[in-house]
Amino acid sequence: MKSTSLENSPENPVSLENFLLKQLFTDALPGEQSPSNYPHEVPDTLWSPVQPVPAVDPVLIAWSTEMADLLGIDIEQNPRKSAQIFTGTKTPQGSIPYAMRYGGHQFGNWAGQLGDGRAIALGEVTDLKQQNWTLQLKGAGPTPFSRQGDGFAVLRSSVREYLCSEAMHHLGIPTTRSLTLCLTGNKVERDIFYDGNIQTEAGAILCRAAHSFVRFGSFEIHAAYKEHDHLKNLANYIIKNNYSQLWPKDGKPTVDTYQRWFAELLERTANLMVQWQRVGFVHAVMNTDNMSILGQTIDYGPYGWLEEYDPKWTPSFIDQQGRRYCYENQPQIALWNLYRLANAVLPLFNDDTQPLRETLETYNDIYTDNWNNTSAAKIGIDQFDSNRGDNELLDKLWTTLQATRTDFTVFFRSLAKINLVEKPDTGSMFGTISDAFYEPDKITPETREQFTLWLDQWSQRVAISDDEQRQTLMNHINPKYVLRNYVAQMAIDAAEEGDYSVLEELAVVLKKPYDEQPGFEKYAGPRPDWATQRAGATMLTCSS
Ligand code: AMP
Ligand code: MG
């Protein structure tokens, strides 16, 4: 039985007819007076009301049943209606669609007002666990923050974000979530390589969900414009709603409250970086406007997953020169971004830098402690121990992996397969990890020697622990399935032909990234040759 009440419950998902949105953010914080969608500065506000552009022919092509169940929304019952709502073509009850104002540091420089240039929030919905989620449509048309952009999104980038947010969640990594993916029927023009070669692509809209879409840059904009009341009100809103354990009982936050909040965010951000490094995820555009105030992964653009282990790798076409946001830089870039946020929130500390400085100085220890334990666990050591030479063992591993082109994800799964109970010799251990090499025929005797030496030291270090337990530990921390760019491209290629079966299959496989899942190896292997030459399958631009 479908519920007709406005309250959602596990037994009775609310039908879309009765789907009710709240306006928590817009009720609590001041916005622009009247709706507009032409580019302009919006000083002295936190958001602007915006009307999404109606889709010509909205079609629902995918949705996350988990998120729909959690939110208690019945997406399936009426796919047509769902497509209308989640493309912004029909505004649901209670919704005052809005775009958020924020600024940011892009590639190291202050960029001024940015804001939701093509994301329009519908409002908040309370889930079955009484948690609030903001629903946001990405690609629903221009807003005051669109600058030179058109406010739309294409199918390929929407598929990438749709799949990756859910994949991240199932990897156990904090992230925004996906609810629905719809085609709009609109055509969108994109110059993918910024070379004047314009292509017409299918427009699409992802409806994504998060407990908050506020970014570091949301604070920076108010600091830059000296809007200190807005800064304080936004901080209070975030602490009260998203860090409620820190909100004082008397409702009067103090410098101590703000310091605890900053410390908690810093810890979450450091831990998020460990998680990204663990699975080889490269966000690729870690500007402060893409840093979540909740310490989760947000804004999936030209992201990628390490294939050959190369610490300097980034999938971003526009960052090939500077490599500011390459794999190995991510943890320190996050800290740099936290410094930008600290500068912005200084007025909350009466301009006393001491509490923020003290907190910022804890970052490297928090990161390093967690990373040491995590990287040790990746090679089957349950407790990192510097007295047993674990630092040296790990350092040697990172250099050894670069001796030949070695697939980061495959390597750790193969390492787990080595059965130490059988007391294998180094040659046999080397054979077991060889499927991680892109060019096994080209391995020189020196490279082989380097690997066997490391395997020998590694086997001595881990042999003291229980072998089966070690394999289990490793397979719980080293995923078999990650959304490699070529794998996402397989889903995109099919979807662009109107075939959503790959997308659907992948969404299921990526729910269990640590399981073997026989039969789905085609999504787990090192990058095949065809992908090396394909745009999107290795390198990406921000054009989306
Ligand atoms: P990103 O690098 O994707 O995080 O985007 C940086 C800024 O550009 C944000 O303010 C986005 O909203 C905006 N933006 C990106 N693509 C578009 C687009 N197609 N139309 C309007 N604004 C966009
Ligand atoms: Mg962004």
Coordinates of C-alpha atoms and ligand atoms in Angstrom, one line a residue:
M1 CA 0.0 0.0 0.0
K2 CA 1.3 3.4 -0.9
S3 CA 1.0 6.1 1.7
T4 CA -1.1 9.1 1.2
S5 CA 0.3 11.0 4.2
L6 CA 3.1 13.5 4.0
E7 CA 5.3 11.5 6.3
N8 CA 7.5 8.9 4.8
S9 CA 8.1 5.6 6.6
P10 CA 9.9 2.3 5.7
E11 CA 6.7 0.5 5.0
N12 CA 5.1 3.3 3.1
P13 CA 7.4 5.1 0.8
V14 CA 5.8 8.4 0.0
S15 CA 4.5 8.7 -3.5
L16 CA 5.8 11.6 -5.5
E17 CA 2.4 13.2 -5.5
N18 CA 2.9 13.8 -1.8
F19 CA 6.6 14.3 -1.7
L20 CA 7.2 17.3 0.5
L21 CA 10.3 19.4 0.7
K22 CA 11.5 21.5 3.6
Q23 CA 13.3 24.8 3.3
L24 CA 15.8 24.6 6.2
F25 CA 18.7 26.4 4.6
T26 CA 16.7 29.1 2.9
D27 CA 14.5 29.7 6.0
A28 CA 17.5 30.0 8.3
L29 CA 19.8 32.2 6.1
P30 CA 19.1 35.3 4.0
G31 CA 18.9 35.0 0.2
E32 CA 18.4 37.3 -2.8
Q33 CA 14.9 38.7 -3.1
S34 CA 13.7 37.7 -6.5
P35 CA 14.5 34.8 -8.8
S36 CA 17.0 35.5 -11.6
N37 CA 19.2 33.5 -13.9
Y38 CA 21.5 36.0 -15.5
P39 CA 25.1 36.1 -14.2
H40 CA 25.7 38.7 -11.5
E41 CA 27.3 39.4 -8.2
V42 CA 25.0 38.7 -5.3
P43 CA 26.6 40.4 -2.3
D44 CA 25.2 40.2 1.2
T45 CA 23.3 36.9 0.6
L46 CA 23.9 33.2 0.9
W47 CA 21.7 32.0 -1.9
S48 CA 19.5 33.1 -4.8
P49 CA 16.1 31.7 -5.8
V50 CA 16.3 30.2 -9.3
Q51 CA 13.7 28.5 -11.5
P52 CA 15.2 25.4 -13.3
V53 CA 14.8 25.3 -17.1
P54 CA 12.0 22.7 -17.9
A55 CA 13.3 19.7 -19.7
V56 CA 12.0 19.1 -23.3
D57 CA 11.6 15.4 -22.7
P58 CA 12.5 14.2 -19.2
V59 CA 13.3 10.5 -19.0
L60 CA 14.4 8.7 -15.8
I61 CA 17.4 6.4 -16.7
A62 CA 18.8 5.3 -13.4
W63 CA 18.2 5.7 -9.7
S64 CA 19.7 4.5 -6.5
T65 CA 17.2 2.2 -4.8
E66 CA 19.2 2.5 -1.6
M67 CA 18.9 6.3 -1.5
A68 CA 15.3 6.2 -2.5
D69 CA 14.5 3.7 0.3
L70 CA 16.5 5.7 2.8
L71 CA 14.6 8.9 1.8
G72 CA 11.4 6.9 1.7
I73 CA 10.6 8.2 -1.8
D74 CA 8.9 6.0 -4.4
I75 CA 10.8 6.7 -7.5
E76 CA 9.7 3.6 -9.4
Q77 CA 5.9 3.9 -9.1
N78 CA 5.7 6.8 -11.6
P79 CA 8.9 7.1 -13.6
R80 CA 7.5 9.9 -15.7
K81 CA 6.6 12.0 -12.7
S82 CA 10.0 11.2 -11.2
A83 CA 11.7 12.4 -14.3
Q84 CA 9.7 15.7 -14.2
I85 CA 10.5 16.3 -10.6
F86 CA 14.2 15.4 -10.7
T87 CA 14.9 17.5 -13.8
G88 CA 13.2 20.5 -12.2
T89 CA 10.5 20.4 -14.8
K90 CA 7.8 20.2 -12.1
T91 CA 8.5 21.8 -8.8
P92 CA 7.5 19.6 -5.9
Q93 CA 5.5 20.8 -2.9
G94 CA 7.3 23.0 -0.5
S95 CA 10.3 23.6 -2.8
I96 CA 11.8 27.0 -3.4
P97 CA 14.6 26.1 -5.8
Y98 CA 17.8 28.0 -5.0
A99 CA 21.5 28.2 -5.9
M100 CA 24.1 28.7 -3.2
R101 CA 26.6 31.5 -3.2
Y102 CA 30.2 30.7 -2.6
G103 CA 33.7 31.7 -3.7
G104 CA 36.9 29.8 -3.8
H105 CA 40.6 29.5 -4.4
Q106 CA 41.1 27.8 -7.8
F107 CA 44.5 26.4 -8.6
G108 CA 46.0 28.4 -5.8
N109 CA 44.4 31.8 -6.6
W110 CA 41.5 33.6 -5.1
A111 CA 38.7 33.4 -7.8
G112 CA 36.1 35.6 -6.2
Q113 CA 32.4 34.7 -6.5
L114 CA 31.7 31.3 -8.0
G115 CA 28.6 29.7 -6.6
D116 CA 26.3 27.0 -7.9
G117 CA 26.6 27.7 -11.6
R118 CA 24.6 24.7 -12.6
A119 CA 23.3 23.2 -9.5
I120 CA 19.9 24.0 -8.2
A121 CA 18.8 22.8 -4.8
L122 CA 15.2 21.8 -4.3
G123 CA 15.3 21.9 -0.5
E124 CA 15.7 19.4 2.2
V125 CA 14.0 16.0 2.9
T126 CA 14.1 14.1 6.2
D127 CA 15.1 10.4 5.9
L128 CA 13.8 7.5 7.9
K129 CA 16.5 8.0 10.4
Q130 CA 15.4 11.6 10.9
Q131 CA 18.5 13.0 9.1
N132 CA 18.1 15.9 6.7
W133 CA 19.3 15.7 3.1
T134 CA 19.5 18.5 0.6
L135 CA 18.5 17.4 -2.9
Q136 CA 20.3 19.2 -5.6
L137 CA 19.8 19.0 -9.4
K138 CA 23.1 19.3 -11.3
G139 CA 22.6 20.7 -14.8
A140 CA 19.2 22.2 -14.5
G141 CA 20.0 25.5 -16.1
P142 CA 21.6 28.9 -15.5
T143 CA 21.8 30.7 -12.2
P144 CA 23.3 34.0 -11.1
F145 CA 26.5 32.1 -10.6
S146 CA 26.8 30.6 -14.1
R147 CA 29.4 33.2 -15.3
Q148 CA 30.3 32.1 -18.9
G149 CA 28.7 28.6 -18.4
D150 CA 25.3 27.5 -19.7
G151 CA 24.1 25.8 -16.5
F152 CA 23.6 22.5 -18.1
A153 CA 25.4 19.1 -17.9
V154 CA 25.9 16.3 -20.4
L155 CA 25.2 12.7 -20.1
R156 CA 28.8 11.5 -19.9
S157 CA 29.8 13.6 -16.9
S158 CA 26.4 12.9 -15.2
V159 CA 27.0 9.1 -15.6
R160 CA 30.4 9.5 -14.1
E161 CA 29.2 11.4 -11.0
Y162 CA 26.1 9.2 -10.6
L163 CA 28.2 6.0 -10.5
C164 CA 31.2 7.4 -8.6
S165 CA 29.3 8.8 -5.7
E166 CA 27.6 5.5 -5.1
A167 CA 30.9 3.6 -5.7
M168 CA 32.7 5.8 -3.1
H169 CA 29.9 5.2 -0.6
H170 CA 30.2 1.4 -1.0
L171 CA 34.0 1.7 -0.6
G172 CA 33.3 3.1 2.8
I173 CA 34.4 6.7 1.9
P174 CA 32.4 9.7 2.9
T175 CA 30.7 11.3 -0.1
T176 CA 27.7 13.0 -1.5
R177 CA 25.1 10.5 -2.9
S178 CA 23.2 10.0 -6.1
L179 CA 19.4 9.7 -6.1
T180 CA 18.4 9.8 -9.8
L181 CA 19.9 10.3 -13.3
C182 CA 17.6 11.7 -16.0
L183 CA 17.9 12.7 -19.6
T184 CA 16.5 16.1 -20.4
G185 CA 15.9 15.7 -24.1
N186 CA 17.8 19.0 -24.5
K187 CA 21.0 19.2 -26.6
V188 CA 24.1 20.7 -25.0
E189 CA 27.1 22.0 -26.9
R190 CA 30.6 21.2 -25.5
D191 CA 34.1 22.0 -26.7
I192 CA 35.7 19.0 -25.0
F193 CA 39.4 19.8 -25.6
Y194 CA 38.9 23.6 -25.8
D195 CA 40.1 23.5 -29.4
G196 CA 37.0 24.9 -31.2
N197 CA 35.8 21.4 -32.0
I198 CA 32.2 21.8 -30.7
Q199 CA 30.1 18.7 -30.3
T200 CA 26.4 18.4 -29.5
E201 CA 25.7 16.1 -26.6
A202 CA 22.7 14.8 -24.7
G203 CA 21.7 16.9 -21.7
A204 CA 21.3 15.1 -18.4
I205 CA 20.6 15.9 -14.8
L206 CA 21.9 14.2 -11.7
C207 CA 19.8 14.6 -8.6
R208 CA 22.4 14.3 -5.8
A209 CA 21.9 14.3 -2.0
A210 CA 24.1 15.5 0.9
H211 CA 23.5 16.5 4.5
S212 CA 25.0 19.8 3.3
F213 CA 26.5 21.1 0.1
V214 CA 28.3 23.9 1.9
R215 CA 31.9 24.2 0.9
F216 CA 35.1 25.9 2.3
G217 CA 34.4 28.5 -0.3
S218 CA 31.0 29.3 1.2
F219 CA 32.9 30.8 4.2
E220 CA 35.6 32.4 2.1
I221 CA 33.1 34.5 0.1
H222 CA 31.7 36.1 3.3
A223 CA 35.2 36.8 4.6
A224 CA 36.2 38.4 1.3
Y225 CA 33.2 40.7 1.3
K226 CA 33.6 41.3 5.1
E227 CA 30.1 39.9 5.7
H228 CA 30.9 38.8 9.2
D229 CA 27.3 38.3 10.3
H230 CA 26.7 35.9 7.4
L231 CA 29.9 34.1 8.2
K232 CA 28.9 33.6 11.8
N233 CA 25.3 32.6 10.9
L234 CA 26.5 30.1 8.4
A235 CA 29.0 28.6 10.9
N236 CA 26.2 28.4 13.5
Y237 CA 23.8 26.8 11.0
I238 CA 26.4 24.1 10.0
I239 CA 27.4 23.3 13.6
K240 CA 23.8 23.2 14.8
N241 CA 22.6 21.0 12.0
N242 CA 25.6 19.0 10.9
Y243 CA 27.9 18.9 14.0
S244 CA 25.0 18.9 16.5
Q245 CA 27.1 17.1 19.2
L246 CA 29.2 20.3 19.3
W247 CA 26.3 22.7 19.6
P248 CA 26.1 24.2 23.1
K249 CA 23.0 23.4 25.2
D250 CA 22.4 27.1 25.9
G251 CA 22.5 27.8 22.1
K252 CA 25.4 30.3 22.6
P253 CA 28.5 29.1 20.7
T254 CA 31.9 30.4 21.9
V255 CA 35.4 30.4 20.5
D256 CA 35.8 27.0 22.0
T257 CA 32.7 25.7 20.0
Y258 CA 34.3 27.1 16.8
Q259 CA 37.6 25.5 17.6
R260 CA 36.1 22.1 18.2
W261 CA 34.2 22.4 15.0
F262 CA 37.3 23.3 13.0
A263 CA 39.3 20.5 14.7
E264 CA 36.6 18.0 13.8
L265 CA 36.4 19.1 10.2
L266 CA 40.2 19.0 10.0
E267 CA 40.3 15.5 11.3
R268 CA 37.6 14.4 8.9
T269 CA 39.4 16.0 6.0
A270 CA 42.7 14.3 6.9
N271 CA 41.0 11.0 7.2
L272 CA 39.2 11.5 3.9
M273 CA 42.6 12.1 2.3
V274 CA 43.9 8.8 3.8
Q275 CA 40.8 7.1 2.2
W276 CA 41.4 8.6 -1.2
Q277 CA 45.1 7.6 -1.1
R278 CA 44.1 4.1 0.1
V279 CA 42.0 3.4 -3.0
G280 CA 44.0 5.4 -5.5
F281 CA 41.3 8.1 -6.1
V282 CA 42.5 11.3 -7.6
H283 CA 39.8 14.1 -7.3
A284 CA 41.8 16.3 -9.7
V285 CA 40.1 19.6 -8.9
M286 CA 40.7 20.2 -5.2
N287 CA 39.8 23.9 -5.3
T288 CA 38.4 25.3 -2.1
D289 CA 35.0 25.5 -3.7
N290 CA 35.2 21.7 -4.1
M291 CA 36.0 21.0 -0.4
S292 CA 33.0 19.9 1.6
I293 CA 32.3 21.4 5.0
L294 CA 31.4 17.9 6.2
G295 CA 34.8 16.4 5.1
Q296 CA 33.3 14.3 2.4
T297 CA 34.0 13.8 -1.3
I298 CA 32.1 16.4 -3.4
D299 CA 31.9 17.5 -7.0
Y300 CA 33.1 14.7 -9.2
G301 CA 34.6 16.2 -12.3
P302 CA 37.7 14.9 -14.2
Y303 CA 38.5 12.5 -11.3
G304 CA 40.3 9.2 -11.9
W305 CA 41.7 6.1 -10.2
L306 CA 45.4 5.3 -10.3
E307 CA 46.1 2.6 -12.8
E308 CA 49.9 2.4 -13.2
Y309 CA 51.2 3.5 -9.8
D310 CA 52.6 6.9 -10.4
P311 CA 52.5 9.5 -7.6
K312 CA 52.5 12.4 -10.0
W313 CA 49.5 11.1 -11.9
T314 CA 46.4 13.2 -12.5
P315 CA 43.7 12.5 -15.0
S316 CA 43.0 16.2 -15.5
F317 CA 44.0 17.5 -18.9
I318 CA 44.3 21.1 -17.7
D319 CA 46.6 20.1 -14.8
Q320 CA 49.2 18.1 -16.8
Q321 CA 51.8 21.0 -16.5
G322 CA 51.6 21.9 -12.9
R323 CA 50.2 18.7 -11.5
R324 CA 49.0 20.6 -8.5
Y325 CA 46.2 18.1 -7.8
C326 CA 48.1 14.9 -8.6
Y327 CA 47.8 11.8 -6.4
E328 CA 50.7 12.4 -4.1
N329 CA 49.8 16.1 -3.5
Q330 CA 46.3 15.5 -2.3
P331 CA 46.9 15.3 1.5
Q332 CA 49.0 18.5 1.5
I333 CA 46.6 20.3 -0.8
A334 CA 43.8 19.5 1.7
L335 CA 45.9 21.1 4.4
W336 CA 46.5 24.2 2.2
N337 CA 42.8 24.4 1.7
L338 CA 42.2 24.1 5.5
Y339 CA 44.5 27.1 5.9
R340 CA 42.3 29.1 3.5
L341 CA 39.3 28.2 5.5
A342 CA 41.1 29.1 8.7
N343 CA 41.8 32.5 7.3
A344 CA 38.2 32.9 6.4
V345 CA 36.8 31.9 9.8
L346 CA 39.2 34.0 11.7
P347 CA 36.5 36.6 12.7
L348 CA 34.8 33.8 14.7
F349 CA 37.9 33.7 16.8
N350 CA 38.0 37.5 17.3
D351 CA 41.0 37.5 14.9
D352 CA 43.1 35.5 17.4
T353 CA 45.1 33.1 15.2
Q354 CA 46.3 30.9 18.0
P355 CA 43.5 28.4 18.3
L356 CA 43.4 27.8 14.6
R357 CA 47.1 27.6 14.3
E358 CA 47.2 25.0 17.0
T359 CA 44.6 22.9 15.3
L360 CA 46.2 23.2 11.9
E361 CA 49.5 22.0 13.3
T362 CA 47.8 18.7 14.3
Y363 CA 47.0 17.8 10.7
N364 CA 50.2 16.1 9.7
D365 CA 50.3 13.8 12.7
I366 CA 46.6 12.9 12.3
Y367 CA 47.2 12.2 8.6
T368 CA 50.5 10.3 9.1
D369 CA 49.2 8.1 11.9
N370 CA 46.2 7.1 10.0
W371 CA 48.1 6.6 6.7
N372 CA 50.8 4.5 8.4
N373 CA 48.2 2.1 9.8
T374 CA 46.2 2.1 6.5
S375 CA 49.1 1.5 4.2
A376 CA 50.4 -1.2 6.5
A377 CA 47.0 -2.9 6.5
K378 CA 47.1 -2.7 2.7
I379 CA 50.1 -5.1 2.8
G380 CA 48.6 -7.3 5.5
I381 CA 50.2 -5.8 8.6
D382 CA 47.5 -5.4 11.2
Q383 CA 49.5 -3.0 13.4
F384 CA 52.0 -0.6 11.9
D385 CA 55.2 -0.7 13.9
S386 CA 58.2 1.6 13.1
N387 CA 60.4 -0.6 15.3
R388 CA 59.9 -3.5 13.0
G389 CA 61.0 -1.5 10.0
D390 CA 57.5 -0.9 8.6
N391 CA 58.4 2.6 7.4
E392 CA 61.3 1.3 5.3
L393 CA 59.2 -1.6 4.0
L394 CA 56.5 0.7 2.8
D395 CA 58.9 3.3 1.4
K396 CA 60.6 0.5 -0.6
L397 CA 57.2 -0.7 -1.8
W398 CA 56.3 2.7 -3.3
T399 CA 59.6 2.9 -5.2
T400 CA 59.5 -0.7 -6.3
L401 CA 56.0 -0.3 -7.7
Q402 CA 57.4 2.4 -10.0
A403 CA 60.2 0.2 -11.3
T404 CA 57.8 -1.1 -14.0
R405 CA 54.2 -0.1 -14.9
T406 CA 52.3 -1.8 -12.1
D407 CA 48.5 -1.5 -11.6
F408 CA 47.9 -0.1 -8.2
T409 CA 44.5 -1.9 -7.6
V410 CA 45.5 -5.3 -9.0
F411 CA 48.8 -5.3 -7.2
F412 CA 47.3 -5.4 -3.7
R413 CA 44.7 -8.0 -4.5
S414 CA 47.4 -10.2 -6.1
L415 CA 49.7 -9.7 -3.1
A416 CA 46.9 -11.0 -0.9
K417 CA 46.7 -14.2 -3.0
I418 CA 50.2 -15.2 -2.0
N419 CA 49.8 -18.2 0.3
L420 CA 52.6 -18.0 2.8
V421 CA 51.6 -21.2 4.5
E422 CA 52.9 -23.0 1.5
K423 CA 56.3 -21.3 2.0
P424 CA 56.6 -20.1 -1.6
D425 CA 60.0 -19.1 -3.0
T426 CA 60.5 -15.5 -4.2
G427 CA 60.1 -16.7 -7.9
S428 CA 56.7 -18.1 -7.2
M429 CA 55.6 -15.0 -5.2
F430 CA 56.8 -12.9 -8.1
G431 CA 54.7 -15.0 -10.5
T432 CA 51.6 -14.3 -8.3
I433 CA 51.9 -10.6 -8.5
S434 CA 52.8 -10.5 -12.2
D435 CA 49.2 -10.0 -13.4
A436 CA 49.6 -6.4 -12.0
F437 CA 52.2 -5.6 -14.6
Y438 CA 51.2 -3.8 -17.8
E439 CA 54.3 -5.0 -19.7
P440 CA 55.4 -8.3 -18.1
D441 CA 57.6 -9.1 -21.2
K442 CA 59.6 -6.0 -20.7
I443 CA 60.6 -6.7 -17.0
T444 CA 64.4 -6.4 -16.7
P445 CA 66.4 -8.6 -14.4
E446 CA 67.0 -5.6 -12.2
T447 CA 63.3 -4.9 -11.8
R448 CA 62.6 -8.5 -11.0
E449 CA 65.4 -8.5 -8.4
Q450 CA 63.9 -5.3 -6.8
F451 CA 60.5 -7.0 -6.6
T452 CA 61.8 -10.3 -5.3
L453 CA 63.9 -8.6 -2.7
W454 CA 60.9 -6.6 -1.4
L455 CA 58.7 -9.7 -1.5
D456 CA 61.2 -11.6 0.6
Q457 CA 61.3 -8.8 3.2
W458 CA 57.6 -8.5 3.2
S459 CA 57.0 -12.2 3.6
Q460 CA 59.3 -12.3 6.6
R461 CA 57.4 -9.4 8.2
V462 CA 53.9 -10.7 7.7
A463 CA 54.6 -14.5 8.1
I464 CA 54.4 -14.0 11.9
S465 CA 50.7 -13.3 11.6
D466 CA 47.9 -15.7 10.7
D467 CA 47.9 -16.1 6.9
E468 CA 44.2 -16.4 6.4
Q469 CA 43.6 -13.5 8.7
R470 CA 46.1 -11.5 6.7
Q471 CA 44.3 -12.2 3.4
T472 CA 41.0 -11.2 4.9
L473 CA 42.5 -8.0 6.2
M474 CA 44.0 -7.2 2.9
N475 CA 40.9 -7.9 0.9
H476 CA 38.8 -5.7 3.1
I477 CA 41.0 -2.7 2.6
N478 CA 42.1 -3.2 -1.0
P479 CA 39.1 -3.1 -3.3
K480 CA 38.9 -5.3 -6.4
Y481 CA 36.5 -3.0 -8.2
V482 CA 37.0 0.7 -8.5
L483 CA 35.4 3.0 -11.1
R484 CA 38.4 3.1 -13.5
N485 CA 38.0 5.7 -16.2
Y486 CA 37.8 3.1 -18.9
V487 CA 35.1 1.3 -17.0
A488 CA 33.0 4.4 -16.6
Q489 CA 33.6 5.0 -20.3
M490 CA 32.1 1.6 -21.1
A491 CA 28.9 2.7 -19.3
I492 CA 28.9 6.0 -21.1
D493 CA 29.5 4.6 -24.5
A494 CA 26.5 2.3 -24.1
A495 CA 24.3 5.0 -22.5
E496 CA 25.0 7.3 -25.3
E497 CA 23.5 4.7 -27.6
G498 CA 20.5 4.4 -25.3
D499 CA 21.6 1.2 -23.7
Y500 CA 21.7 1.5 -19.9
S501 CA 22.5 -2.1 -19.1
V502 CA 26.2 -1.5 -18.5
L503 CA 25.4 1.4 -16.1
E504 CA 22.9 -0.8 -14.3
E505 CA 25.3 -3.8 -14.1
L506 CA 28.2 -1.6 -12.9
A507 CA 26.0 0.1 -10.2
V508 CA 25.4 -3.5 -8.8
V509 CA 29.0 -4.6 -9.1
L510 CA 30.3 -1.4 -7.4
K511 CA 28.1 -2.1 -4.4
K512 CA 30.5 -4.9 -3.4
P513 CA 33.9 -3.5 -4.3
Y514 CA 35.8 -5.8 -2.0
D515 CA 34.1 -9.1 -3.1
E516 CA 35.6 -11.3 -5.9
Q517 CA 32.3 -11.4 -7.9
P518 CA 33.3 -14.0 -10.5
G519 CA 32.1 -13.2 -14.0
F520 CA 32.7 -9.4 -13.6
E521 CA 36.5 -9.5 -14.1
K522 CA 36.0 -7.3 -17.2
Y523 CA 35.5 -4.4 -14.8
A524 CA 38.5 -5.2 -12.6
G525 CA 41.5 -5.6 -15.0
P526 CA 44.3 -3.2 -15.8
R527 CA 43.4 -0.6 -18.4
P528 CA 43.1 -2.3 -21.8
D529 CA 44.9 -0.9 -24.9
W530 CA 41.8 0.6 -26.5
A531 CA 41.4 2.9 -23.5
T532 CA 44.8 4.4 -23.8
Q533 CA 43.9 6.4 -26.8
R534 CA 40.3 7.3 -25.9
A535 CA 39.4 10.7 -24.4
G536 CA 37.5 10.1 -21.2
A537 CA 39.0 6.6 -20.8
T538 CA 42.3 8.0 -19.5
M539 CA 42.4 11.8 -19.4
L540 CA 39.6 14.2 -18.9
T541 CA 38.9 17.9 -19.2
C542 CA 36.6 20.0 -17.0
S543 CA 34.2 20.2 -19.9
S544 CA 31.1 18.5 -18.6
Ligands
AMP1 P1 33.9 22.9 -10.9 O1 35.3 23.0 -11.3 O2 33.1 21.9 -11.8 O3 33.7 22.7 -9.5 O4 33.2 24.3 -11.3 C1 33.7 25.5 -10.9 C2 32.6 26.6 -11.0 O5 32.2 26.6 -12.4 C3 31.4 26.3 -10.1 O6 30.9 27.6 -9.7 C4 30.4 25.7 -11.1 O7 29.1 25.9 -10.7 C5 30.7 26.4 -12.4 N1 30.4 25.7 -13.6 C6 31.0 24.5 -14.1 N2 30.4 24.1 -15.2 C7 29.4 25.0 -15.5 C8 28.4 25.1 -16.5 N3 28.3 24.3 -17.5 N4 27.5 26.2 -16.4 C9 27.6 27.1 -15.4 N5 28.5 27.0 -14.4 C10 29.4 26.0 -14.4
MG2 MG 32.5 22.5 -8.0

